[in-house]
Short mmCIF file of C-alpha atoms in Angstrom, two decimals:
data_model
loop_
_atom_site.label_atom_id
_atom_site.label_comp_id
_atom_site.label_asym_id
_atom_site.label_seq_id
_atom_site.Cartn_x
_atom_site.Cartn_y
_atom_site.Cartn_z
CA UNK A 1 117.99 69.11 -99.71
CA UNK A 2 115.25 71.53 -100.79
CA UNK A 3 113.41 68.72 -102.57
CA UNK A 4 113.47 66.64 -99.40
CA UNK A 5 112.04 69.50 -97.33
CA UNK A 6 109.34 70.19 -99.91
CA UNK A 7 108.47 66.49 -99.94
CA UNK A 8 108.00 66.45 -96.17
CA UNK A 9 105.94 69.65 -96.30
CA UNK A 10 103.77 68.22 -99.09
CA UNK A 11 103.26 64.95 -97.18
CA UNK A 12 102.34 66.92 -94.06
CA UNK A 13 99.78 68.99 -95.94
CA UNK A 14 98.22 65.90 -97.47
CA UNK A 15 97.92 64.27 -94.02
CA UNK A 16 96.34 67.43 -92.60
CA UNK A 17 93.82 67.61 -95.45
CA UNK A 18 92.97 63.91 -95.11
CA UNK A 19 92.54 64.32 -91.35
CA UNK A 20 90.21 67.29 -91.84
CA UNK A 21 88.14 65.39 -94.40
CA UNK A 22 87.89 62.39 -92.10
CA UNK A 23 86.87 64.63 -89.20
CA UNK A 24 84.21 66.31 -91.35
CA UNK A 25 82.89 62.93 -92.47
CA UNK A 26 82.68 61.58 -88.92
CA UNK A 27 80.96 64.79 -87.81
CA UNK A 28 78.28 64.42 -90.48
CA UNK A 29 77.83 60.74 -89.63
CA UNK A 30 77.38 61.71 -85.96
CA UNK A 31 74.81 64.34 -86.95
CA UNK A 32 72.75 61.82 -88.93
CA UNK A 33 72.84 59.28 -86.10
CA UNK A 34 71.77 61.82 -83.49
CA UNK A 35 68.87 62.95 -85.70
CA UNK A 36 67.74 59.33 -86.04
CA UNK A 37 67.80 58.90 -82.27
CA UNK A 38 65.77 62.11 -81.86
CA UNK A 39 63.11 60.74 -84.22
CA UNK A 40 63.10 57.32 -82.56
CA UNK A 41 62.46 58.59 -79.05
CA UNK A 42 60.22 61.45 -80.17
CA UNK A 43 57.62 58.78 -80.97
CA UNK A 44 57.70 57.56 -77.36
CA UNK A 45 57.67 61.12 -76.01
CA UNK A 46 54.63 62.19 -78.01
CA UNK A 47 52.89 58.95 -77.03
CA UNK A 48 53.26 59.92 -73.36
CA UNK A 49 55.86 57.33 -72.30
CA UNK A 50 56.81 58.21 -68.72
CA UNK A 51 60.42 59.21 -68.20
CA UNK A 52 61.13 59.70 -71.91
CA UNK A 53 61.69 63.05 -73.59
CA UNK A 54 62.97 64.22 -76.98
CA UNK A 55 64.49 65.86 -78.99
CA UNK A 56 67.78 66.18 -77.11
CA UNK A 57 70.09 67.02 -80.01
CA UNK A 58 69.91 69.81 -82.57
CA UNK A 59 72.47 69.97 -85.39
CA UNK A 60 74.45 67.39 -83.42
CA UNK A 61 74.65 69.46 -80.23
CA UNK A 62 73.00 68.65 -76.93
CA UNK A 63 70.09 71.06 -77.08
CA UNK A 64 70.27 72.30 -73.48
CA UNK A 65 74.03 72.14 -72.97
CA UNK A 66 75.70 72.89 -76.29
CA UNK A 67 72.85 74.34 -78.36
CA UNK A 68 74.02 77.91 -77.76
CA UNK A 69 76.89 77.20 -80.20
CA UNK A 70 74.41 77.32 -83.08
CA UNK A 71 71.96 79.74 -81.49
CA UNK A 72 74.53 82.54 -81.35
CA UNK A 73 74.92 82.30 -85.12
CA UNK A 74 71.15 82.22 -85.64
CA UNK A 75 70.67 85.38 -83.59
CA UNK A 76 72.88 87.22 -86.08
CA UNK A 77 70.52 86.29 -88.91
CA UNK A 78 67.63 88.34 -87.49
CA UNK A 79 67.18 91.97 -86.59
CA UNK A 80 64.94 91.15 -83.61
CA UNK A 81 65.08 88.16 -81.29
CA UNK A 82 63.51 86.90 -78.11
CA UNK A 83 66.57 85.50 -76.34
CA UNK A 84 65.72 82.94 -73.69
CA UNK A 85 68.30 82.53 -70.93
CA UNK A 86 67.75 79.95 -68.22
CA UNK A 87 68.36 76.55 -66.78
CA UNK A 88 66.73 74.32 -69.38
CA UNK A 89 64.21 74.15 -72.21
CA UNK A 90 61.59 72.67 -69.89
CA UNK A 91 59.46 71.70 -72.88
CA UNK A 92 59.74 70.81 -76.55
CA UNK A 93 61.63 73.19 -78.80
CA UNK A 94 59.55 76.07 -80.09
CA UNK A 95 58.25 75.12 -83.51
CA UNK A 96 56.72 77.59 -86.00
CA UNK A 97 53.95 75.08 -86.69
CA UNK A 98 52.85 75.30 -83.05
CA UNK A 99 53.27 78.99 -82.25
CA UNK A 100 55.32 81.87 -83.61
CA UNK A 101 56.30 85.25 -82.16
CA UNK A 102 54.84 88.27 -83.93
CA UNK A 103 56.48 91.47 -85.10
CA UNK A 104 59.31 89.80 -86.99
CA UNK A 105 60.83 88.33 -83.83
CA UNK A 106 62.62 84.97 -83.72
CA UNK A 107 62.85 82.83 -80.59
CA UNK A 108 66.38 81.71 -79.66
CA UNK A 109 67.67 79.67 -76.70
CA UNK A 110 70.86 80.33 -74.74
CA UNK A 111 70.29 77.78 -72.02
CA UNK A 112 72.06 75.21 -69.88
CA UNK A 113 70.73 71.89 -68.64
CA UNK A 114 71.23 71.34 -64.90
CA UNK A 115 71.72 75.10 -64.86
CA UNK A 116 72.05 77.68 -62.15
CA UNK A 117 72.53 81.40 -61.57
CA UNK A 118 76.18 81.01 -62.58
CA UNK A 119 75.40 79.64 -66.03
CA UNK A 120 72.77 82.38 -66.51
CA UNK A 121 75.45 85.02 -65.95
CA UNK A 122 77.85 83.21 -68.27
CA UNK A 123 75.35 82.77 -71.09
CA UNK A 124 74.32 86.43 -70.95
CA UNK A 125 78.00 87.37 -70.92
CA UNK A 126 78.64 85.23 -74.01
CA UNK A 127 75.66 86.87 -75.74
CA UNK A 128 77.05 90.34 -74.97
CA UNK A 129 80.54 89.72 -76.38
CA UNK A 130 79.54 87.41 -79.25
CA UNK A 131 78.63 90.11 -81.74
CA UNK A 132 75.17 88.53 -82.00
CA UNK A 133 73.41 91.03 -79.74
CA UNK A 134 70.74 93.22 -81.30
CA UNK A 135 69.48 96.45 -79.73
CA UNK A 136 65.87 95.43 -80.35
CA UNK A 137 66.26 92.00 -78.70
CA UNK A 138 63.93 91.05 -75.87
CA UNK A 139 65.60 88.94 -73.20
CA UNK A 140 63.53 86.39 -71.28
CA UNK A 141 65.26 85.26 -68.10
CA UNK A 142 63.94 82.04 -66.61
CA UNK A 143 63.93 81.86 -62.83
CA UNK A 144 63.26 78.27 -61.79
CA UNK A 145 63.88 75.97 -58.84
CA UNK A 146 67.28 75.09 -60.32
CA UNK A 147 68.40 78.73 -60.51
CA UNK A 148 69.49 78.42 -56.91
CA UNK A 149 72.11 75.74 -57.19
CA UNK A 150 75.79 76.09 -56.31
CA UNK A 151 78.07 74.49 -58.89
CA UNK A 152 81.83 74.87 -58.80
CA UNK A 153 81.94 74.40 -62.58
CA UNK A 154 78.81 74.87 -64.66
CA UNK A 155 78.02 72.79 -67.74
CA UNK A 156 78.30 76.01 -69.75
CA UNK A 157 81.90 76.40 -68.59
CA UNK A 158 82.65 72.79 -69.54
CA UNK A 159 81.26 73.27 -73.05
CA UNK A 160 83.09 76.57 -73.53
CA UNK A 161 86.37 74.95 -72.47
CA UNK A 162 85.86 72.32 -75.21
CA UNK A 163 84.76 74.83 -77.83
CA UNK A 164 87.39 77.51 -76.99
CA UNK A 165 85.49 80.30 -78.74
CA UNK A 166 85.17 82.14 -75.41
CA UNK A 167 86.98 82.37 -72.11
CA UNK A 168 85.13 82.46 -68.79
CA UNK A 169 87.15 84.20 -66.10
CA UNK A 170 87.17 83.37 -62.36
CA UNK A 171 84.87 86.35 -61.70
CA UNK A 172 82.35 84.87 -64.19
CA UNK A 173 83.02 87.54 -66.80
CA UNK A 174 83.39 86.43 -70.42
CA UNK A 175 85.93 87.23 -73.13
CA UNK A 176 85.94 86.27 -76.79
CA UNK A 177 89.08 84.48 -77.97
CA UNK A 178 91.09 85.59 -80.98
CA UNK A 179 89.68 84.95 -84.46
CA UNK A 180 92.83 83.00 -85.30
CA UNK A 181 91.34 80.18 -83.24
CA UNK A 182 88.39 79.84 -85.65
CA UNK A 183 89.80 76.72 -87.39
CA UNK A 184 90.41 75.15 -83.98
CA UNK A 185 86.86 75.98 -82.87
CA UNK A 186 85.45 74.41 -86.04
CA UNK A 187 87.40 71.23 -85.34
CA UNK A 188 86.17 71.24 -81.75
CA UNK A 189 82.57 71.59 -82.91
CA UNK A 190 82.98 68.37 -84.90
CA UNK A 191 84.60 66.65 -81.93
CA UNK A 192 81.72 67.69 -79.65
CA UNK A 193 79.23 65.98 -81.98
CA UNK A 194 81.37 62.85 -82.06
CA UNK A 195 81.69 62.83 -78.28
CA UNK A 196 77.90 62.97 -77.95
CA UNK A 197 77.60 59.82 -80.06
CA UNK A 198 80.37 58.12 -78.08
CA UNK A 199 78.67 58.85 -74.74
CA UNK A 200 75.32 57.56 -76.00
CA UNK A 201 77.05 54.47 -77.35
CA UNK A 202 78.65 53.80 -73.97
CA UNK A 203 75.27 54.12 -72.27
CA UNK A 204 73.63 51.78 -74.79
CA UNK A 205 76.43 49.26 -74.29
CA UNK A 206 75.93 49.39 -70.51
CA UNK A 207 72.18 48.88 -70.84
CA UNK A 208 72.71 45.93 -73.20
CA UNK A 209 75.08 44.39 -70.66
CA UNK A 210 72.47 44.81 -67.93
CA UNK A 211 69.85 43.16 -70.13
CA UNK A 212 72.13 40.17 -70.71
CA UNK A 213 72.55 39.85 -66.95
CA UNK A 214 68.79 40.02 -66.52
CA UNK A 215 68.90 43.49 -65.01
CA UNK A 216 67.61 46.89 -66.06
CA UNK A 217 64.73 47.82 -68.36
CA UNK A 218 63.71 45.88 -71.42
CA UNK A 219 63.66 49.03 -73.58
CA UNK A 220 67.01 50.64 -74.44
CA UNK A 221 66.72 54.41 -73.92
CA UNK A 222 70.16 56.05 -73.63
CA UNK A 223 71.42 59.22 -72.01
CA UNK A 224 69.13 62.20 -71.63
CA UNK A 225 66.33 60.63 -73.66
CA UNK A 226 65.35 59.02 -70.35
CA UNK A 227 65.31 61.04 -67.14
CA UNK A 228 63.90 60.21 -63.75
CA UNK A 229 63.25 63.13 -61.41
CA UNK A 230 60.12 61.73 -59.79
CA UNK A 231 61.72 61.66 -56.33
CA UNK A 232 61.19 65.30 -55.48
CA UNK A 233 63.16 65.15 -52.22
CA UNK A 234 66.21 64.00 -54.20
CA UNK A 235 65.72 66.80 -56.75
CA UNK A 236 65.36 69.34 -53.94
CA UNK A 237 68.50 68.07 -52.20
CA UNK A 238 70.56 69.27 -55.18
CA UNK A 239 69.31 72.84 -54.72
CA UNK A 240 69.88 75.42 -52.04
CA UNK A 241 69.35 79.13 -51.59
CA UNK A 242 71.47 81.71 -49.82
CA UNK A 243 71.78 85.49 -49.82
CA UNK A 244 74.77 85.47 -52.18
CA UNK A 245 72.76 83.60 -54.84
CA UNK A 246 69.85 85.99 -54.43
CA UNK A 247 72.19 88.94 -54.92
CA UNK A 248 73.64 87.41 -58.08
CA UNK A 249 70.17 86.79 -59.52
CA UNK A 250 69.03 90.33 -58.76
CA UNK A 251 72.25 91.83 -60.12
CA UNK A 252 71.75 89.97 -63.41
CA UNK A 253 68.11 91.12 -63.57
CA UNK A 254 69.18 94.74 -63.07
CA UNK A 255 71.91 94.43 -65.67
CA UNK A 256 69.65 92.96 -68.34
CA UNK A 257 66.89 95.46 -67.54
CA UNK A 258 69.34 98.33 -68.11
CA UNK A 259 70.42 96.94 -71.48
CA UNK A 260 67.33 95.28 -73.00
CA UNK A 261 63.60 94.84 -72.70
CA UNK A 262 63.44 92.17 -69.98
CA UNK A 263 60.81 89.54 -69.23
CA UNK A 264 61.21 87.33 -66.17
CA UNK A 265 59.61 83.91 -66.44
CA UNK A 266 58.80 81.86 -63.36
CA UNK A 267 58.82 78.46 -65.00
CA UNK A 268 56.41 75.57 -64.32
CA UNK A 269 57.02 74.00 -60.91
CA UNK A 270 55.81 70.44 -60.19
CA UNK A 271 53.44 70.48 -57.17
CA UNK A 272 55.40 67.60 -55.65
CA UNK A 273 58.58 69.67 -55.73
CA UNK A 274 56.76 72.74 -54.42
CA UNK A 275 55.78 70.71 -51.33
CA UNK A 276 59.39 69.97 -50.34
CA UNK A 277 61.18 72.23 -47.84
CA UNK A 278 63.24 73.73 -50.64
CA UNK A 279 60.14 74.21 -52.83
CA UNK A 280 58.47 76.12 -50.02
CA UNK A 281 61.60 78.22 -49.52
CA UNK A 282 61.72 78.99 -53.24
CA UNK A 283 58.07 80.09 -53.38
CA UNK A 284 58.45 82.17 -50.21
CA UNK A 285 61.39 83.97 -51.81
CA UNK A 286 59.46 84.56 -55.03
CA UNK A 287 56.35 85.87 -53.27
CA UNK A 288 58.06 87.80 -50.47
CA UNK A 289 61.16 89.21 -52.18
CA UNK A 290 61.44 88.71 -55.92
CA UNK A 291 57.97 89.70 -57.13
CA UNK A 292 57.82 92.91 -55.03
CA UNK A 293 61.22 94.01 -56.38
CA UNK A 294 60.23 93.23 -59.98
CA UNK A 295 57.01 95.19 -59.48
CA UNK A 296 58.98 98.19 -58.21
CA UNK A 297 61.22 97.99 -61.28
CA UNK A 298 58.18 97.65 -63.59
CA UNK A 299 59.54 94.41 -65.09
CA UNK A 300 57.11 92.12 -66.88
CA UNK A 301 56.64 88.76 -65.12
CA UNK A 302 55.19 85.57 -66.60
CA UNK A 303 54.28 83.23 -63.74
CA UNK A 304 53.60 79.60 -64.70
CA UNK A 305 54.59 77.96 -61.39
CA UNK A 306 51.16 76.52 -60.61
CA UNK A 307 49.84 75.81 -64.11
CA UNK A 308 50.61 72.07 -64.33
CA UNK A 309 50.02 68.94 -62.28
CA UNK A 310 52.64 66.33 -61.38
CA UNK A 311 51.42 63.86 -64.00
CA UNK A 312 51.90 66.45 -66.77
CA UNK A 313 55.68 66.34 -66.25
CA UNK A 314 57.09 63.49 -68.34
CA UNK A 315 60.05 62.80 -66.08
CA UNK A 316 59.20 64.69 -62.91
CA UNK A 317 60.45 68.16 -63.88
CA UNK A 318 60.23 68.44 -67.70
CA UNK A 319 56.78 68.88 -69.20
CA UNK A 320 55.32 66.06 -71.28
CA UNK A 321 54.52 66.62 -74.93
CA UNK A 322 50.84 67.62 -74.64
CA UNK A 323 51.49 69.96 -71.71
CA UNK A 324 54.53 71.28 -73.56
CA UNK A 325 52.45 72.24 -76.58
CA UNK A 326 49.98 74.11 -74.35
CA UNK A 327 52.86 75.81 -72.56
CA UNK A 328 54.46 76.83 -75.86
CA UNK A 329 51.22 78.39 -77.13
CA UNK A 330 50.56 80.20 -73.85
CA UNK A 331 54.10 81.54 -73.55
CA UNK A 332 54.12 82.72 -77.17
CA UNK A 333 50.77 84.44 -76.66
CA UNK A 334 52.11 86.22 -73.56
CA UNK A 335 55.33 87.21 -75.31
CA UNK A 336 53.34 88.59 -78.24
CA UNK A 337 51.67 90.88 -75.71
CA UNK A 338 55.11 92.08 -74.62
CA UNK A 339 56.11 92.62 -78.27
CA UNK A 340 52.99 94.68 -78.89
CA UNK A 341 53.89 97.01 -76.02
CA UNK A 342 57.50 97.31 -77.17
CA UNK A 343 56.36 98.43 -80.59
#
């Protein structure tokens, strides 16, 4: 009887170990494939191909949706960080070969693609309860056209529900789950990478089918490597602004300002989008309400709204490679000025 039980237990353990090894292997295979896709489309992006941007995956995670999984760990490795919270990365990832913060600071992204004020609150909440927070950290909050967007469920919430490291409550507050879930979270991290490959594969398969039917583009560019936001009225139709959103944004600004050195960035705004009714409403709010309040609070503002022309945005709202390099250098230079004053 005991031998039979031990046999079943031993068989179960072997199956668990084999499953974990297979999961780890598939995760690494997914990582290698995603890196290859980054490199493939990076060539088109740097060459100025319209509608194409890269990289979109870092360590197997979607850089503007799931990247905060890795970034939280990286923050712990440094005594001082510039923590960027916002709607998207807007440009290429910051690279030390292009520009580097001074004073021993590292630049880290806690961001969400297709973001909004809700995801900003959630990401800052995750940062606060993660154990990654450093007293010396500078927080840069991006206020962009997409900040004012009402989403019942943010992409950040969707990723957190898959990862299960944190819990986002109905009031948008954040809790860390028990450490006993760590093995589960590690498994989920591998599954997230694999899902990214699956989704890209489905998109590639659809585009191949369209090509066979004589439809679609000749070049296969899957998922987020190709975006098309050139119709500014359509982009604007996905945004709105009301008093409740404004209150949430200001409440988050006040909270961060009370806990860290805060920099508010007004991110690059395509002129075509600025000319829409929503774009005009956004700029009126910034000029008439936001900037005066930030001035009263003596909060540093970096305003890049009018620094780039429509054609410098590779897909309508994300900067192309050359403009992105200029933006990176300018932003780093401005942040170094903030660092100098902090010291």
